[in-house]
Amino acid sequence: MTGLTHVTLSGTAYECGVIHGETFVDEIQQNISVYLDKFAYHGVDKQTTREQASDLLPRIQEWNPEYAEELRGIAEGSGISVIEIALLNVRYEVLYAAYSDGSLGVDGCTSFGLLPEVTADHHTYVGQNWDWAEPIANTLIVTEVHRDNVPNHLAVTEAGIVGGKMGINEHGIGLVVNGLVSPNDGDDPFRKPFHVRCREVLEAERFDTALKPLVASLHACSSNFVLGHADGEIIDVEASPNGPGYVYPRNGVHTHANHFANNGFESCMERQLPDTLYRARRLRQALEQHSGDIDPATIKSALSDHFGRPASFCRHIDKNKHPQKRTQTDTSVIIDLTERTLCATYGPPCETTYNTYQLGGAA
Ligand SMILES: [Zn+2]
């Protein structure tokens, strides 16, 4: 496998889901299997997980009826039960609630944003190394969504999950994300799920309406969202069950890892992943030293850094860890908001090349 498979989803929300489900049956089944094992390892049995997904499904219908329709379409197209597809779509809430005791954290992810004044071509960029369980690299796909009445967008998602986490829409709004953990994660699981919010960001026409789904209601679990706009704007929203915090670029550069940079929240991920404390700072340093002349080659080189390997931001499997706690960079993503292009790798960026996906047709 050399790159992530690109698929165009068009028609109604339901029809988009059907195409998604029909195209990626095997990947969706693999994804469900990987997550059920992971949930079980973290003390959440299958029955509890299915009940949580079942309870959340009617609420997703209320919060975002079209998301629920697309989810049902994936079930129809793949021939897999709607509860299991719902389970994938709330997998962030299931796992991160289990992490909130501070003992189970497994993640990674180092993200960035670059304003036009620091880039060689004066474009605005966002991107990240997305670090997660190794088998999930095989279920990552690039969906290009062309639905009536919502902006077209291109995003990396996991097969079976409607909302892409790293993406760009036709209005130049882009998104990348990081996992965060704080003590009240999961106390109230019946809040709008992470992946639904990601989809709503990429369906926004303006930057203020892209921010709204992240800040207008409290989150079930903590997470970080880096939003960018092609016209030269970047805002980082650190969400938690107690409310959002904000971080803005400094000297045209923004970076973020897996701990809260805003002082208002108790941050838990670094207790298990202390490497988060150097990853964002180190990426900032690698980018800032080329300020005014940063191009995609500079970014790719920065994202391949191995300081602290395997706990580097080009992340590699740590064989000393339990298999369920091992992570690697499953994909490295660079989004040129000005050009509406998304470049992504399959696996750690030091070992592979970036494929370019252009909104409006694969390059
Ligand atoms: Zn590497």
Coordinates of C-alpha atoms and ligand atoms in Angstrom, one line a residue:
M1 CA 0.0 0.0 0.0
T2 CA 1.5 3.3 -1.1
G3 CA -1.2 5.8 -0.3
L4 CA -4.6 6.4 1.3
T5 CA -7.5 5.4 -1.0
H6 CA -9.5 8.4 -2.3
V7 CA -13.2 8.1 -2.8
T8 CA -15.8 10.7 -3.9
L9 CA -19.1 10.7 -2.1
S10 CA -22.0 12.4 -3.8
G11 CA -25.8 12.7 -3.7
T12 CA -27.8 12.9 -0.5
A13 CA -26.2 12.3 2.9
Y14 CA -27.6 8.8 2.9
E15 CA -26.3 8.1 -0.7
C16 CA -22.9 9.4 0.4
G17 CA -22.9 6.9 3.2
V18 CA -24.0 4.0 1.0
I19 CA -21.0 4.7 -1.4
H20 CA -18.7 4.9 1.6
G21 CA -20.0 1.6 3.0
E22 CA -20.0 -0.3 -0.2
T23 CA -16.4 0.8 -1.1
F24 CA -14.8 0.0 2.3
V25 CA -16.6 -3.1 3.7
D26 CA -13.3 -4.8 4.6
E27 CA -11.7 -1.7 6.1
I28 CA -14.8 -1.0 8.2
Q29 CA -14.9 -4.5 9.6
Q30 CA -11.3 -4.3 10.4
N31 CA -11.8 -1.0 12.2
I32 CA -14.6 -2.4 14.3
S33 CA -12.5 -5.4 15.3
V34 CA -9.5 -3.3 16.2
Y35 CA -11.7 -0.9 18.4
L36 CA -13.6 -3.7 20.1
D37 CA -10.3 -5.2 21.2
K38 CA -9.0 -1.8 22.2
F39 CA -12.1 -1.0 24.2
A40 CA -11.9 -4.4 25.9
Y41 CA -8.2 -3.8 26.8
H42 CA -9.2 -0.5 28.4
G43 CA -11.9 -2.1 30.5
V44 CA -15.0 -1.3 28.3
D45 CA -16.7 -4.5 27.3
K46 CA -18.6 -5.0 24.1
Q47 CA -22.0 -4.9 25.6
T48 CA -21.3 -1.5 27.3
T49 CA -19.9 -0.1 24.2
R50 CA -22.9 -1.2 22.1
E51 CA -25.3 0.3 24.7
Q52 CA -23.4 3.6 24.7
A53 CA -23.5 3.7 20.8
S54 CA -27.2 2.7 20.9
D55 CA -28.0 5.5 23.4
L56 CA -26.1 8.1 21.4
L57 CA -27.6 7.3 18.0
P58 CA -31.0 9.0 18.6
R59 CA -29.1 12.0 20.0
I60 CA -26.9 12.2 16.9
Q61 CA -30.1 12.3 15.0
E62 CA -31.2 15.3 17.0
W63 CA -27.9 17.2 16.9
N64 CA -27.2 16.6 13.2
P65 CA -29.8 14.6 11.2
E66 CA -27.7 14.5 8.1
Y67 CA -24.8 13.0 10.0
A68 CA -27.1 10.3 11.3
E69 CA -28.4 9.7 7.7
E70 CA -24.9 9.3 6.3
L71 CA -24.1 6.9 9.2
R72 CA -27.2 4.8 8.3
G73 CA -26.1 4.8 4.7
I74 CA -22.7 3.4 5.7
A75 CA -24.5 0.6 7.5
E76 CA -26.7 -0.1 4.5
G77 CA -23.8 0.0 2.0
S78 CA -21.5 -2.2 4.1
G79 CA -24.2 -4.6 5.4
I80 CA -22.9 -4.0 8.9
S81 CA -25.3 -3.2 11.8
V82 CA -26.0 0.5 12.4
I83 CA -25.1 0.1 16.1
E84 CA -21.6 -1.1 15.1
I85 CA -21.2 1.9 12.7
A86 CA -22.4 4.2 15.4
L87 CA -19.9 2.6 17.7
L88 CA -17.1 3.7 15.4
N89 CA -18.5 7.2 15.2
V90 CA -18.4 7.6 19.0
R91 CA -15.2 5.7 19.5
Y92 CA -13.4 8.9 20.7
E93 CA -15.8 9.3 23.5
V94 CA -15.6 5.7 24.6
L95 CA -11.8 5.6 24.7
Y96 CA -11.1 9.0 26.0
A97 CA -13.6 8.6 28.9
A98 CA -11.6 5.5 29.8
Y99 CA -8.4 7.5 29.7
S100 CA -9.6 10.1 32.2
D101 CA -8.3 8.3 35.2
G102 CA -4.8 9.2 34.0
S103 CA -3.5 5.7 33.8
L104 CA -4.4 4.6 30.3
G105 CA -3.4 7.4 27.9
V106 CA -2.1 6.3 24.5
D107 CA -1.9 8.8 21.8
G108 CA 0.5 11.2 20.1
C109 CA -0.3 13.7 17.4
T110 CA 1.7 16.9 16.8
S111 CA -0.1 19.7 14.8
F112 CA 0.8 23.0 13.3
G113 CA -0.5 26.1 11.6
L114 CA 1.4 28.6 9.5
L115 CA 0.2 32.1 8.6
P116 CA 1.1 33.7 5.2
E117 CA 3.9 35.9 6.6
V118 CA 6.1 32.9 7.4
T119 CA 5.6 30.8 4.3
A120 CA 7.6 31.1 1.1
D121 CA 4.5 31.2 -1.1
H122 CA 2.5 33.3 1.3
H123 CA -0.1 30.5 1.6
T124 CA -1.8 29.5 4.8
Y125 CA -1.1 25.9 6.0
V126 CA -2.3 23.5 8.7
G127 CA -1.2 20.0 9.3
Q128 CA 0.0 17.3 11.7
N129 CA 1.4 13.9 12.3
W130 CA -1.5 11.8 13.3
D131 CA -0.3 9.1 15.8
W132 CA -2.5 6.2 16.7
A133 CA -2.7 2.4 16.7
E134 CA -0.7 0.8 13.9
P135 CA -3.6 -1.3 12.4
I136 CA -5.6 1.9 11.9
A137 CA -3.2 3.0 9.2
N138 CA -4.8 0.4 7.0
T139 CA -8.3 1.8 7.5
L140 CA -7.5 5.4 6.8
I141 CA -9.2 6.8 3.7
V142 CA -9.6 10.2 2.0
T143 CA -13.2 11.1 1.4
E144 CA -14.2 13.9 -1.0
V145 CA -17.8 14.9 -0.2
H146 CA -20.0 16.6 -2.8
R147 CA -23.4 17.0 -1.2
D148 CA -26.1 19.4 -2.1
N149 CA -26.4 22.5 0.1
V150 CA -23.1 22.1 2.0
P151 CA -19.6 23.1 0.9
N152 CA -17.5 20.4 -0.8
H153 CA -14.7 19.1 1.3
L154 CA -11.8 16.7 1.4
A155 CA -10.8 14.9 4.6
V156 CA -8.9 12.0 6.0
T157 CA -11.1 9.7 8.1
E158 CA -11.2 6.1 9.3
A159 CA -13.4 3.8 7.3
G160 CA -16.9 3.8 8.8
I161 CA -16.5 7.2 10.4
V162 CA -18.6 10.0 8.8
G163 CA -16.6 13.0 10.1
G164 CA -13.1 13.5 8.8
K165 CA -10.5 14.8 11.4
M166 CA -8.1 16.4 9.0
G167 CA -9.6 18.3 6.1
I168 CA -10.2 21.3 3.9
N169 CA -13.4 22.7 2.4
E170 CA -14.0 24.7 -0.8
H171 CA -14.1 28.0 1.3
G172 CA -10.6 27.4 2.4
I173 CA -11.5 26.3 6.0
G174 CA -9.2 23.6 7.3
L175 CA -9.0 21.4 10.4
V176 CA -6.4 19.3 12.2
V177 CA -6.7 17.8 15.7
N178 CA -5.0 16.4 18.8
G179 CA -6.2 14.3 21.7
L180 CA -6.3 15.9 25.1
V181 CA -7.3 14.5 28.5
S182 CA -8.7 16.3 31.6
P183 CA -10.3 14.9 34.8
N184 CA -13.9 15.3 33.9
D185 CA -13.8 13.5 30.5
G186 CA -16.7 11.2 30.1
D187 CA -18.6 12.4 33.2
D188 CA -21.5 13.3 30.8
P189 CA -21.2 11.1 27.7
F190 CA -24.4 12.5 26.2
R191 CA -22.9 15.5 24.4
K192 CA -22.3 16.0 20.8
P193 CA -19.5 13.6 19.7
F194 CA -16.1 14.7 18.5
H195 CA -16.5 13.4 15.0
V196 CA -19.8 15.1 14.5
R197 CA -18.2 18.4 15.4
C198 CA -15.3 17.8 13.0
R199 CA -17.8 17.3 10.2
E200 CA -19.7 20.5 11.1
V201 CA -16.4 22.5 10.9
L202 CA -15.8 21.2 7.4
E203 CA -19.4 22.0 6.4
A204 CA -19.1 25.7 7.4
E205 CA -19.0 28.5 4.9
R206 CA -17.4 31.1 7.1
F207 CA -14.8 31.0 9.8
D208 CA -17.1 32.1 12.6
T209 CA -19.6 29.3 11.7
A210 CA -16.7 26.8 11.6
L211 CA -15.8 27.8 15.2
K212 CA -19.3 27.5 16.5
P213 CA -19.7 23.7 16.7
L214 CA -16.5 23.7 18.8
V215 CA -17.4 26.4 21.3
A216 CA -21.3 26.6 21.4
S217 CA -21.7 23.6 23.6
L218 CA -19.7 21.6 26.2
H219 CA -17.8 18.5 25.0
A220 CA -18.0 15.0 26.5
C221 CA -14.2 14.6 26.3
S222 CA -11.3 16.9 25.9
S223 CA -9.7 17.4 22.4
N224 CA -7.8 20.1 20.5
F225 CA -8.8 21.6 17.2
V226 CA -6.6 23.7 15.0
L227 CA -8.7 25.7 12.6
G228 CA -7.3 27.6 9.7
H229 CA -8.6 29.9 7.0
A230 CA -7.0 30.5 3.6
D231 CA -7.3 34.2 4.0
G232 CA -4.6 34.0 6.8
E233 CA -6.3 33.1 10.1
I234 CA -5.5 30.3 12.6
I235 CA -7.2 29.7 16.0
D236 CA -6.7 26.7 18.3
V237 CA -9.6 25.6 20.4
E238 CA -8.7 23.5 23.4
A239 CA -12.1 21.9 24.3
S240 CA -12.9 20.2 27.6
P241 CA -16.0 19.1 29.5
N242 CA -15.7 22.4 31.5
G243 CA -15.5 24.7 28.5
P244 CA -13.1 25.8 25.8
G245 CA -9.8 27.6 25.9
Y246 CA -8.0 29.4 23.0
V247 CA -4.4 29.6 21.7
Y248 CA -3.3 31.9 18.9
P249 CA -0.2 31.7 16.6
R250 CA 2.9 33.4 17.8
N251 CA 5.2 35.0 15.2
G252 CA 3.0 33.5 12.5
V253 CA 3.6 29.9 13.7
H254 CA 1.3 27.7 15.8
T255 CA 2.1 24.2 17.1
H256 CA 0.2 21.9 19.6
A257 CA 0.7 18.4 21.0
N258 CA -1.3 16.5 23.7
H259 CA -1.3 18.8 26.7
F260 CA -3.3 22.0 27.4
A261 CA -1.3 25.0 26.5
N262 CA -3.9 27.2 28.1
N263 CA -3.5 27.3 31.9
G264 CA -7.2 27.1 32.7
F265 CA -7.5 23.3 32.7
E266 CA -5.9 20.4 34.5
S267 CA -4.0 18.5 31.8
C268 CA -3.6 14.7 32.2
M269 CA -2.0 13.3 29.1
E270 CA 1.5 14.2 30.0
R271 CA 1.4 11.9 33.0
Q272 CA 1.6 9.0 30.6
L273 CA 3.1 10.7 27.6
P274 CA 5.7 13.2 28.9
D275 CA 7.0 13.5 25.3
T276 CA 4.1 15.8 24.6
L277 CA 6.0 18.4 26.6
Y278 CA 8.8 18.7 24.0
R279 CA 7.0 17.8 20.7
A280 CA 5.1 21.1 20.1
R281 CA 8.0 23.2 21.3
R282 CA 10.5 21.3 19.0
L283 CA 8.2 21.5 16.0
R284 CA 7.8 25.3 16.5
Q285 CA 11.6 25.6 16.7
A286 CA 12.1 23.6 13.5
L287 CA 9.6 25.8 11.6
E288 CA 10.5 29.2 13.0
Q289 CA 14.1 29.0 12.0
H290 CA 12.9 29.1 8.4
S291 CA 10.4 31.9 9.0
G292 CA 9.5 33.7 5.8
D293 CA 10.8 30.9 3.7
I294 CA 8.8 27.9 4.9
D295 CA 7.8 25.6 2.0
P296 CA 6.4 22.1 1.9
A297 CA 9.9 20.6 1.9
T298 CA 10.7 22.4 5.1
I299 CA 7.5 21.2 6.7
K300 CA 8.1 17.6 5.6
S301 CA 11.6 17.7 7.0
A302 CA 10.4 19.2 10.3
L303 CA 7.7 16.5 10.6
S304 CA 10.3 13.7 10.2
D305 CA 12.2 14.7 13.3
H306 CA 13.4 11.8 15.5
F307 CA 14.4 13.5 18.7
G308 CA 13.5 11.1 21.6
R309 CA 12.7 8.2 19.2
P310 CA 10.4 6.3 19.3
A311 CA 8.6 9.0 21.3
S312 CA 9.4 11.5 18.6
F313 CA 6.9 13.4 16.6
C314 CA 7.8 11.2 13.6
R315 CA 6.5 8.4 15.9
H316 CA 7.6 4.8 15.7
I317 CA 6.4 1.6 17.4
D318 CA 7.9 1.2 20.9
K319 CA 8.2 -2.6 21.1
N320 CA 8.6 -2.4 24.9
K321 CA 5.0 -1.3 25.3
H322 CA 2.0 -3.6 25.4
P323 CA 0.6 -4.0 21.8
Q324 CA -2.6 -2.1 22.8
K325 CA -0.5 0.9 23.9
R326 CA 1.8 1.1 20.8
T327 CA 1.3 4.0 18.5
Q328 CA 3.0 5.3 15.4
T329 CA 2.5 8.1 12.9
D330 CA -0.3 6.5 10.9
T331 CA -0.4 9.5 8.6
S332 CA 1.4 12.8 8.2
V333 CA -0.9 15.5 6.7
I334 CA 0.0 18.9 5.2
I335 CA -2.9 21.0 4.0
D336 CA -2.4 24.1 1.8
L337 CA -5.5 26.1 2.5
T338 CA -4.9 28.5 -0.3
E339 CA -4.6 25.8 -2.9
R340 CA -7.3 23.5 -1.3
T341 CA -4.8 20.6 -1.4
L342 CA -4.2 17.9 1.2
C343 CA -1.0 15.9 1.2
A344 CA -0.9 12.7 3.2
T345 CA 1.4 9.7 3.9
Y346 CA 0.6 6.1 4.7
G347 CA 2.7 5.6 7.8
P348 CA 5.6 7.6 9.3
P349 CA 6.8 10.4 7.0
C350 CA 10.4 9.4 7.2
E351 CA 9.6 6.1 5.5
T352 CA 7.2 7.1 2.7
T353 CA 6.2 9.9 0.4
Y354 CA 3.3 12.3 0.5
N355 CA 0.4 11.8 -2.0
T356 CA -1.4 14.9 -3.0
Y357 CA -5.2 15.1 -3.1
Q358 CA -6.8 18.1 -4.7
L359 CA -10.3 19.2 -3.8
G360 CA -12.3 18.9 -7.0
G361 CA -10.4 15.8 -8.2
A362 CA -7.5 13.6 -7.0
A363 CA -4.2 14.9 -8.3
Ligands
ZN1 ZN 10.3 8.4 11.4

